[in-house]
Amino acid sequence: MKPAVRVTITGAAGNIGYAAAFRIAAGGMLGTDQPIILQLIEIEPALDALRGVEMELRDCAFPLLKDIISTADINIGFKDVDYALLIGSRPRTKGMERSDLLSANGKIFGPQGRAINDHASRDVKVLVVGNPANTNALIAMSNAPDISPTQFTSMMRLDHNRAISQLSTKTRIPVTKIEHMALWGNHSLTQYPDISHCMVDGKSANSLVNESWYRNEFIPKVQKRGAEIINARGASSAASAASAAIDHMRDWALGTANDAWISMGIVSTGDYGIAKGLMYSFPVRCKNGTYEVIQGLSMDDFSVKMAKASEAELLEEREAVKDLL
Ligand code: NAX
C-alpha cells in the first residue's frame, strides 16, 4: 500500500465540499490504491455541521480513508497537505459590490496562502474553487512566496465540462469523442469557451455547427450555465462543481490521457499575449504532476477579442485587490 497523502478541503460542510469529500475518500480523485488523510476546514459557526460530515465519512468505512482532521485552525488544516481544495468563501450578499466581494474574499485567501506557505508540503497542489476563483487564487499564490506559483490553480474545469456537454448534445456525439476544447479567461460571464480547435469524432467542430449557433447560443449558454442552474434548482451547482474539482486534481496529479486537453486557471507567463502574472484559464495538458500550456494555437480576430475581454476583467479584479497581493 502507498503511504497516505493529505487532502485539505476548506468549506467542507458546504454544498460543494460535502459533495467532494465522499468521492475523494472513495478514491475518485487520486485512485483506488491511494490512501488519504482528509483535513477538513470550516469557520467556527460551521464546526457542528462539519462534525456531522466527519461522522458520515467515518460511517462509510472507506478502505482508503486513514484519518480525518476537522478544524477551524488553518495552520492545522494545511499542515503537510499535498492537495488543497480551497472551496469555502464568502458569498455575495445583498448590496455588496463586486469590489467588496473581492476584498472580503481576499481576507480569507491571503491568510490561507500564508498558512499553505508555512505549513504545506513543498509539493502541494492548490486548487481554488471559491469565487471569484481566479483572483482568489492569485491572492493565495501571492501570499505564498516560498511555493512556486505553478502550484496554485483556479477551477475552470466546470466550464470546460459544460462546454463539452453542450457540444455533445448539439452534435449527438458522445462526450468521449470530443477533443481539444479550450476555455480561456476568467470563471465569469467573460469566459470564452472556444471550439475552434475542437475535433468531434474526428471532424472539426466548426464543420458540424454553424457560426450563429456557436456565437449566439453556445457561448452564452456556457457562460450563463451557473445562473440557469440556480434558477432551476434554487441553489448553485454543487455536485457538478465537486466533480469538476475532482477531475481537475486527478488530471493534474495523474496526467491527462494521450493528447487530451483540459482547461485550468494558471498563472500566465505571457502565452497568447495574456498579461504575465494573471490567474487566467488556458488549455493545458498534464504529465508527471505538472501542466504545460498548449502552444501554437491559431487565434482569429474573434478569439483574440474574447480572450482579451476576459483578460481586461481579470486586470480590473487584480487592481481591486492590489493591497492584498
Ligand atoms: P456553500 O455556501 O454551500 O459552502 C461554503 C462553505 O464555506 C460554508 O460551509 C462556509 O461555512 C464555508 N466557509 C466560508 N468561509 C470560510 C473560510 N474562511 N474558511 C473555511 N470555510 C469557509 O457554498 P458552495 O455551494 O459549496 O460554493 C463554494 C464556493 O464555490 C462559492 O464561492 C461558489 O461561488 C464557488 N463556485 C465556484 C465554481 C467554479 O467553477 N470555480 C462553480 C461552483 C461554485 O459556484
Short mmCIF file of C-alpha atoms and ligand atoms in Angstrom, two decimals:
data_model
loop_
_atom_site.label_atom_id
_atom_site.label_comp_id
_atom_site.label_asym_id
_atom_site.label_seq_id
_atom_site.Cartn_x
_atom_site.Cartn_y
_atom_site.Cartn_z
CA MET A 1 0.00 0.00 0.00
CA LYS A 2 1.27 3.51 -0.83
CA PRO A 3 1.81 5.97 2.05
CA ALA A 4 -1.24 8.16 2.74
CA VAL A 5 -1.41 11.64 1.24
CA ARG A 6 -3.12 14.58 2.88
CA VAL A 7 -6.04 16.32 1.19
CA THR A 8 -7.39 19.57 2.63
CA ILE A 9 -10.89 20.79 1.83
CA THR A 10 -11.95 24.23 3.01
CA GLY A 11 -15.67 24.88 3.33
CA ALA A 12 -16.05 21.15 3.83
CA ALA A 13 -19.52 21.44 5.38
CA GLY A 14 -20.78 23.48 2.42
CA ASN A 15 -22.54 22.10 -0.62
CA ILE A 16 -19.54 21.56 -2.86
CA GLY A 17 -17.28 20.40 -0.01
CA TYR A 18 -19.87 17.88 1.10
CA ALA A 19 -20.25 16.51 -2.42
CA ALA A 20 -16.48 16.33 -2.96
CA ALA A 21 -15.34 14.77 0.33
CA PHE A 22 -17.04 11.40 -0.16
CA ARG A 23 -15.83 10.89 -3.71
CA ILE A 24 -12.29 11.84 -2.73
CA ALA A 25 -12.38 9.45 0.22
CA ALA A 26 -13.64 6.70 -2.08
CA GLY A 27 -10.61 7.09 -4.36
CA GLY A 28 -12.29 9.09 -7.12
CA MET A 29 -9.58 11.74 -7.21
CA LEU A 30 -6.24 10.02 -6.70
CA GLY A 31 -7.06 6.42 -7.50
CA THR A 32 -8.28 3.40 -5.61
CA ASP A 33 -4.76 2.49 -4.46
CA GLN A 34 -4.04 5.83 -2.79
CA PRO A 35 -4.76 6.07 0.97
CA ILE A 36 -5.90 9.50 2.11
CA ILE A 37 -6.00 11.62 5.25
CA LEU A 38 -8.72 14.26 4.98
CA GLN A 39 -8.12 17.64 6.63
CA LEU A 40 -11.42 19.50 6.72
CA ILE A 41 -11.50 23.22 7.42
CA GLU A 42 -14.56 25.26 8.33
CA ILE A 43 -15.28 28.53 10.08
CA GLU A 44 -16.20 28.30 13.78
CA PRO A 45 -20.00 28.63 13.32
CA ALA A 46 -19.99 25.66 10.94
CA LEU A 47 -17.97 23.32 13.13
CA ASP A 48 -21.04 21.42 14.34
CA ALA A 49 -22.09 20.79 10.76
CA LEU A 50 -18.53 19.73 9.99
CA ARG A 51 -18.64 17.24 12.86
CA GLY A 52 -21.69 15.72 11.17
CA VAL A 53 -19.79 15.46 7.87
CA GLU A 54 -16.91 13.77 9.67
CA MET A 55 -19.29 11.27 11.32
CA GLU A 56 -20.83 10.40 7.96
CA LEU A 57 -17.42 9.97 6.35
CA ARG A 58 -16.40 7.60 9.16
CA ASP A 59 -19.70 5.72 8.78
CA CYS A 60 -18.82 4.93 5.17
CA ALA A 61 -15.83 2.85 6.38
CA PHE A 62 -13.93 3.83 3.24
CA PRO A 63 -10.91 1.50 2.99
CA LEU A 64 -8.66 4.32 1.76
CA LEU A 65 -9.59 6.84 4.42
CA LYS A 66 -6.91 6.64 7.10
CA ASP A 67 -7.85 9.64 9.23
CA ILE A 68 -9.93 12.80 9.36
CA ILE A 69 -8.90 16.08 10.97
CA SER A 70 -11.69 18.65 11.35
CA THR A 71 -10.67 22.13 12.36
CA ALA A 72 -11.21 25.88 12.13
CA ASP A 73 -7.48 26.48 12.51
CA ILE A 74 -5.89 26.90 9.08
CA ASN A 75 -2.41 26.21 10.45
CA ILE A 76 -3.60 22.74 11.46
CA GLY A 77 -5.78 22.25 8.40
CA PHE A 78 -2.96 22.93 5.93
CA LYS A 79 -0.25 21.08 7.88
CA ASP A 80 1.77 18.90 5.49
CA VAL A 81 -1.05 18.97 2.94
CA ASP A 82 -0.34 17.51 -0.51
CA TYR A 83 -3.57 18.54 -2.24
CA ALA A 84 -5.58 21.58 -1.14
CA LEU A 85 -9.07 22.34 -2.41
CA LEU A 86 -9.97 25.89 -1.39
CA ILE A 87 -13.74 25.84 -1.71
CA GLY A 88 -15.04 27.86 1.25
CA SER A 89 -15.53 31.51 0.52
CA ARG A 90 -17.71 34.46 1.35
CA PRO A 91 -20.86 34.53 -0.77
CA ARG A 92 -22.08 37.77 -2.27
CA THR A 93 -24.80 39.25 -0.08
CA LYS A 94 -27.38 41.91 -0.83
CA GLY A 95 -25.93 45.33 -1.51
CA MET A 96 -22.39 44.02 -1.83
CA GLU A 97 -20.41 45.48 -4.71
CA ARG A 98 -18.02 43.29 -6.70
CA SER A 99 -15.10 45.14 -5.10
CA ASP A 100 -16.49 44.41 -1.60
CA LEU A 101 -16.74 40.74 -2.53
CA LEU A 102 -13.19 40.71 -3.84
CA SER A 103 -11.77 42.28 -0.73
CA ALA A 104 -13.89 40.17 1.68
CA ASN A 105 -12.56 37.05 -0.02
CA GLY A 106 -9.07 38.45 -0.11
CA LYS A 107 -9.15 38.41 3.65
CA ILE A 108 -9.78 34.68 3.51
CA PHE A 109 -7.37 33.70 0.73
CA GLY A 110 -4.44 35.86 1.90
CA PRO A 111 -4.14 34.11 5.28
CA GLN A 112 -4.82 30.72 3.67
CA GLY A 113 -1.98 31.37 1.19
CA ARG A 114 0.32 32.21 4.09
CA ALA A 115 -0.70 29.11 6.03
CA ILE A 116 -0.02 26.98 2.94
CA ASN A 117 3.33 28.70 2.56
CA ASP A 118 4.28 27.98 6.16
CA HIS A 119 2.81 24.52 6.71
CA ALA A 120 2.01 22.63 3.49
CA SER A 121 4.13 20.00 1.75
CA ARG A 122 6.63 21.70 -0.57
CA ASP A 123 4.98 19.84 -3.47
CA VAL A 124 1.45 20.92 -2.59
CA LYS A 125 -1.05 21.35 -5.41
CA VAL A 126 -3.66 24.02 -4.73
CA LEU A 127 -7.00 24.38 -6.48
CA VAL A 128 -9.15 27.42 -5.72
CA VAL A 129 -12.87 26.91 -6.31
CA GLY A 130 -14.36 29.66 -4.11
CA ASN A 131 -15.41 32.67 -6.15
CA PRO A 132 -14.12 34.90 -7.57
CA ALA A 133 -11.90 31.86 -8.09
CA ASN A 134 -9.19 33.25 -10.37
CA THR A 135 -8.47 36.31 -8.28
CA ASN A 136 -8.76 34.40 -5.01
CA ALA A 137 -6.13 32.01 -6.38
CA LEU A 138 -3.96 34.97 -7.30
CA ILE A 139 -4.24 36.29 -3.75
CA ALA A 140 -3.39 32.90 -2.21
CA MET A 141 -0.44 32.47 -4.58
CA SER A 142 0.89 35.96 -3.85
CA ASN A 143 0.85 35.22 -0.13
CA ALA A 144 2.92 32.05 -0.53
CA PRO A 145 6.30 33.30 -1.71
CA ASP A 146 8.14 30.07 -0.86
CA ILE A 147 5.91 27.92 -3.07
CA SER A 148 6.12 28.01 -6.86
CA PRO A 149 3.28 29.99 -8.47
CA THR A 150 2.75 26.98 -10.75
CA GLN A 151 1.40 25.09 -7.71
CA PHE A 152 -1.64 27.41 -7.50
CA THR A 153 -4.55 27.00 -9.91
CA SER A 154 -8.19 28.04 -10.18
CA MET A 155 -11.13 25.98 -11.32
CA MET A 156 -12.27 26.34 -14.92
CA ARG A 157 -12.99 22.65 -15.32
CA LEU A 158 -16.70 23.02 -14.67
CA ASP A 159 -16.93 25.50 -17.55
CA HIS A 160 -14.78 23.19 -19.70
CA ASN A 161 -17.00 20.20 -18.92
CA ARG A 162 -20.16 22.23 -19.55
CA ALA A 163 -18.81 23.26 -22.96
CA ILE A 164 -18.07 19.65 -23.92
CA SER A 165 -21.52 18.57 -22.77
CA GLN A 166 -23.28 21.30 -24.78
CA LEU A 167 -21.35 20.43 -27.93
CA SER A 168 -22.06 16.75 -27.39
CA THR A 169 -25.80 17.42 -27.05
CA LYS A 170 -25.84 19.57 -30.19
CA THR A 171 -23.87 17.15 -32.38
CA ARG A 172 -25.29 13.98 -30.78
CA ILE A 173 -21.77 12.65 -30.47
CA PRO A 174 -20.69 11.23 -27.07
CA VAL A 175 -18.51 13.42 -24.85
CA THR A 176 -15.73 10.84 -25.10
CA LYS A 177 -15.36 11.66 -28.82
CA ILE A 178 -14.91 15.40 -28.26
CA GLU A 179 -11.30 16.56 -28.12
CA HIS A 180 -9.41 19.81 -27.74
CA MET A 181 -11.97 22.04 -26.09
CA ALA A 182 -10.36 25.24 -24.79
CA LEU A 183 -11.69 27.59 -22.14
CA TRP A 184 -9.96 30.95 -21.91
CA GLY A 185 -10.04 33.62 -19.25
CA ASN A 186 -11.99 34.15 -16.08
CA HIS A 187 -14.60 31.98 -14.34
CA SER A 188 -17.24 34.63 -15.01
CA LEU A 189 -19.52 35.86 -17.74
CA THR A 190 -16.48 36.94 -19.81
CA GLN A 191 -15.09 33.40 -20.08
CA TYR A 192 -14.50 32.22 -23.63
CA PRO A 193 -15.45 28.63 -24.47
CA ASP A 194 -13.56 28.12 -27.74
CA ILE A 195 -14.49 25.28 -30.08
CA SER A 196 -12.28 26.42 -32.94
CA HIS A 197 -9.70 23.69 -32.27
CA CYS A 198 -12.25 21.05 -31.27
CA MET A 199 -12.50 17.72 -33.04
CA VAL A 200 -15.78 15.84 -32.78
CA ASP A 201 -15.41 12.18 -33.68
CA GLY A 202 -12.52 13.12 -35.97
CA LYS A 203 -14.26 16.06 -37.67
CA SER A 204 -13.69 19.72 -36.89
CA ALA A 205 -16.45 21.13 -34.68
CA ASN A 206 -16.67 24.19 -36.92
CA SER A 207 -17.74 21.97 -39.81
CA LEU A 208 -20.59 20.46 -37.75
CA VAL A 209 -22.22 23.53 -36.20
CA ASN A 210 -22.94 26.92 -37.68
CA GLU A 211 -21.38 30.13 -36.51
CA SER A 212 -24.64 31.67 -35.38
CA TRP A 213 -25.32 28.76 -33.02
CA TYR A 214 -21.75 28.92 -31.76
CA ARG A 215 -21.71 32.65 -31.06
CA ASN A 216 -25.34 33.32 -30.11
CA GLU A 217 -26.35 30.13 -28.32
CA PHE A 218 -23.40 28.00 -27.29
CA ILE A 219 -21.14 30.69 -25.84
CA PRO A 220 -23.85 32.45 -23.75
CA LYS A 221 -25.24 29.07 -22.64
CA VAL A 222 -21.88 28.01 -21.21
CA GLN A 223 -21.18 31.45 -19.73
CA LYS A 224 -24.58 31.60 -18.00
CA ARG A 225 -24.99 27.94 -17.07
CA GLY A 226 -24.42 28.65 -13.38
CA ALA A 227 -27.36 31.09 -13.30
CA GLU A 228 -29.55 28.63 -15.23
CA ILE A 229 -28.89 26.00 -12.56
CA ILE A 230 -29.62 28.42 -9.72
CA ASN A 231 -32.94 29.29 -11.38
CA ALA A 232 -33.91 25.65 -11.77
CA ARG A 233 -32.58 24.23 -8.52
CA GLY A 234 -32.86 27.22 -6.23
CA ALA A 235 -29.24 26.59 -5.29
CA SER A 236 -25.96 26.84 -7.14
CA SER A 237 -24.12 23.99 -8.85
CA ALA A 238 -22.73 21.68 -6.22
CA ALA A 239 -22.26 18.07 -7.36
CA SER A 240 -21.11 19.15 -10.83
CA ALA A 241 -18.67 21.62 -9.28
CA ALA A 242 -17.34 18.93 -6.94
CA SER A 243 -16.98 16.56 -9.87
CA ALA A 244 -15.07 19.18 -11.87
CA ALA A 245 -12.75 19.85 -8.91
CA ILE A 246 -12.00 16.14 -8.72
CA ASP A 247 -11.38 15.97 -12.49
CA HIS A 248 -9.01 18.95 -12.23
CA MET A 249 -6.94 17.49 -9.40
CA ARG A 250 -6.91 13.97 -10.83
CA ASP A 251 -5.65 15.07 -14.23
CA TRP A 252 -3.08 17.43 -12.72
CA ALA A 253 -1.76 14.76 -10.34
CA LEU A 254 -2.00 11.68 -12.53
CA GLY A 255 -1.74 13.20 -16.03
CA THR A 256 -4.09 13.76 -18.94
CA ALA A 257 -4.65 10.78 -21.18
CA ASN A 258 -2.98 10.63 -24.61
CA ASP A 259 -3.33 14.02 -26.25
CA ALA A 260 -6.27 15.23 -24.14
CA TRP A 261 -6.56 18.92 -23.30
CA ILE A 262 -8.14 20.33 -20.19
CA SER A 263 -8.61 23.93 -19.08
CA MET A 264 -7.06 25.22 -15.88
CA GLY A 265 -6.74 28.67 -14.36
CA ILE A 266 -2.96 29.06 -14.07
CA VAL A 267 -0.56 31.90 -13.62
CA SER A 268 0.08 33.47 -17.01
CA THR A 269 3.67 33.61 -18.21
CA GLY A 270 2.62 35.71 -21.21
CA ASP A 271 1.38 32.95 -23.52
CA TYR A 272 -1.02 34.19 -26.20
CA GLY A 273 -0.26 37.79 -25.18
CA ILE A 274 -2.05 37.50 -21.84
CA ALA A 275 -0.61 39.75 -19.12
CA LYS A 276 2.02 37.98 -17.06
CA GLY A 277 1.07 37.10 -13.50
CA LEU A 278 -2.72 36.93 -14.04
CA MET A 279 -4.55 33.77 -12.97
CA TYR A 280 -6.05 33.01 -16.38
CA SER A 281 -7.53 29.87 -17.92
CA PHE A 282 -5.57 28.24 -20.74
CA PRO A 283 -5.89 24.86 -22.44
CA VAL A 284 -3.20 22.61 -20.96
CA ARG A 285 -2.03 19.02 -20.85
CA CYS A 286 -0.64 17.43 -17.69
CA LYS A 287 2.16 14.94 -17.14
CA ASN A 288 4.18 13.87 -14.09
CA GLY A 289 2.31 16.26 -11.80
CA THR A 290 2.92 19.36 -13.93
CA TYR A 291 0.96 21.18 -16.61
CA GLU A 292 2.02 22.78 -19.88
CA VAL A 293 0.05 25.26 -21.95
CA ILE A 294 -0.93 24.01 -25.41
CA GLN A 295 1.24 26.12 -27.68
CA GLY A 296 0.90 27.40 -31.21
CA LEU A 297 -2.89 27.62 -31.50
CA SER A 298 -4.14 29.97 -34.17
CA MET A 299 -6.42 32.67 -32.77
CA ASP A 300 -8.69 34.51 -35.19
CA ASP A 301 -9.91 38.05 -34.53
CA PHE A 302 -12.99 36.84 -32.67
CA SER A 303 -10.92 34.60 -30.37
CA VAL A 304 -8.45 37.37 -29.65
CA LYS A 305 -11.27 39.78 -28.84
CA MET A 306 -12.93 37.28 -26.48
CA ALA A 307 -9.67 36.28 -24.78
CA LYS A 308 -8.71 39.92 -24.31
CA ALA A 309 -12.10 40.89 -22.86
CA SER A 310 -11.68 38.31 -20.11
CA GLU A 311 -8.09 39.42 -19.54
CA ALA A 312 -9.35 43.02 -19.12
CA GLU A 313 -11.79 41.89 -16.43
CA LEU A 314 -9.06 40.00 -14.58
CA LEU A 315 -6.78 43.04 -14.77
CA GLU A 316 -9.55 45.08 -13.13
CA GLU A 317 -10.01 42.44 -10.43
CA ARG A 318 -6.26 42.41 -9.80
CA GLU A 319 -6.28 46.19 -9.48
CA ALA A 320 -9.15 45.98 -6.96
CA VAL A 321 -7.17 43.65 -4.66
CA LYS A 322 -3.70 45.08 -5.21
CA ASP A 323 -3.28 45.77 -1.49
CA LEU A 324 -3.68 42.07 -0.80
CA LEU A 325 -1.05 40.86 -3.25
P1 NAX B 1 -21.75 26.94 0.48
O1 NAX B 1 -22.19 28.27 0.99
O2 NAX B 1 -22.70 25.81 0.46
O3 NAX B 1 -20.49 26.46 1.31
C1 NAX B 1 -19.41 27.27 1.57
C2 NAX B 1 -18.82 26.80 2.88
O4 NAX B 1 -17.61 27.51 3.09
C3 NAX B 1 -19.72 27.08 4.09
O5 NAX B 1 -19.88 25.88 4.82
C4 NAX B 1 -18.95 28.12 4.89
O6 NAX B 1 -19.10 27.96 6.29
C5 NAX B 1 -17.51 27.81 4.45
N1 NAX B 1 -16.59 28.93 4.62
C6 NAX B 1 -16.82 30.25 4.49
N2 NAX B 1 -15.71 30.95 4.77
C7 NAX B 1 -14.75 30.04 5.06
C8 NAX B 1 -13.40 30.15 5.45
N3 NAX B 1 -12.81 31.33 5.61
N4 NAX B 1 -12.72 29.01 5.69
C9 NAX B 1 -13.30 27.81 5.58
N5 NAX B 1 -14.60 27.65 5.23
C10 NAX B 1 -15.31 28.76 4.98
O7 NAX B 1 -21.15 27.22 -0.98
P2 NAX B 1 -20.83 26.17 -2.12
O8 NAX B 1 -22.03 25.95 -2.96
O9 NAX B 1 -20.15 24.99 -1.53
O10 NAX B 1 -19.80 27.04 -3.01
C11 NAX B 1 -18.50 27.32 -2.53
C12 NAX B 1 -17.82 28.31 -3.46
O11 NAX B 1 -17.64 27.75 -4.76
C13 NAX B 1 -18.61 29.60 -3.69
O12 NAX B 1 -17.70 30.70 -3.63
C14 NAX B 1 -19.12 29.45 -5.11
O13 NAX B 1 -19.38 30.69 -5.71
C15 NAX B 1 -17.96 28.73 -5.74
N6 NAX B 1 -18.20 28.06 -7.02
C16 NAX B 1 -17.18 28.04 -7.91
C17 NAX B 1 -17.28 27.40 -9.12
C18 NAX B 1 -16.13 27.38 -10.09
O14 NAX B 1 -16.30 26.83 -11.17
N7 NAX B 1 -14.96 27.94 -9.77
C19 NAX B 1 -18.54 26.74 -9.53
C20 NAX B 1 -19.44 26.42 -8.40
C21 NAX B 1 -19.49 27.45 -7.30
O15 NAX B 1 -20.36 28.47 -7.69
#
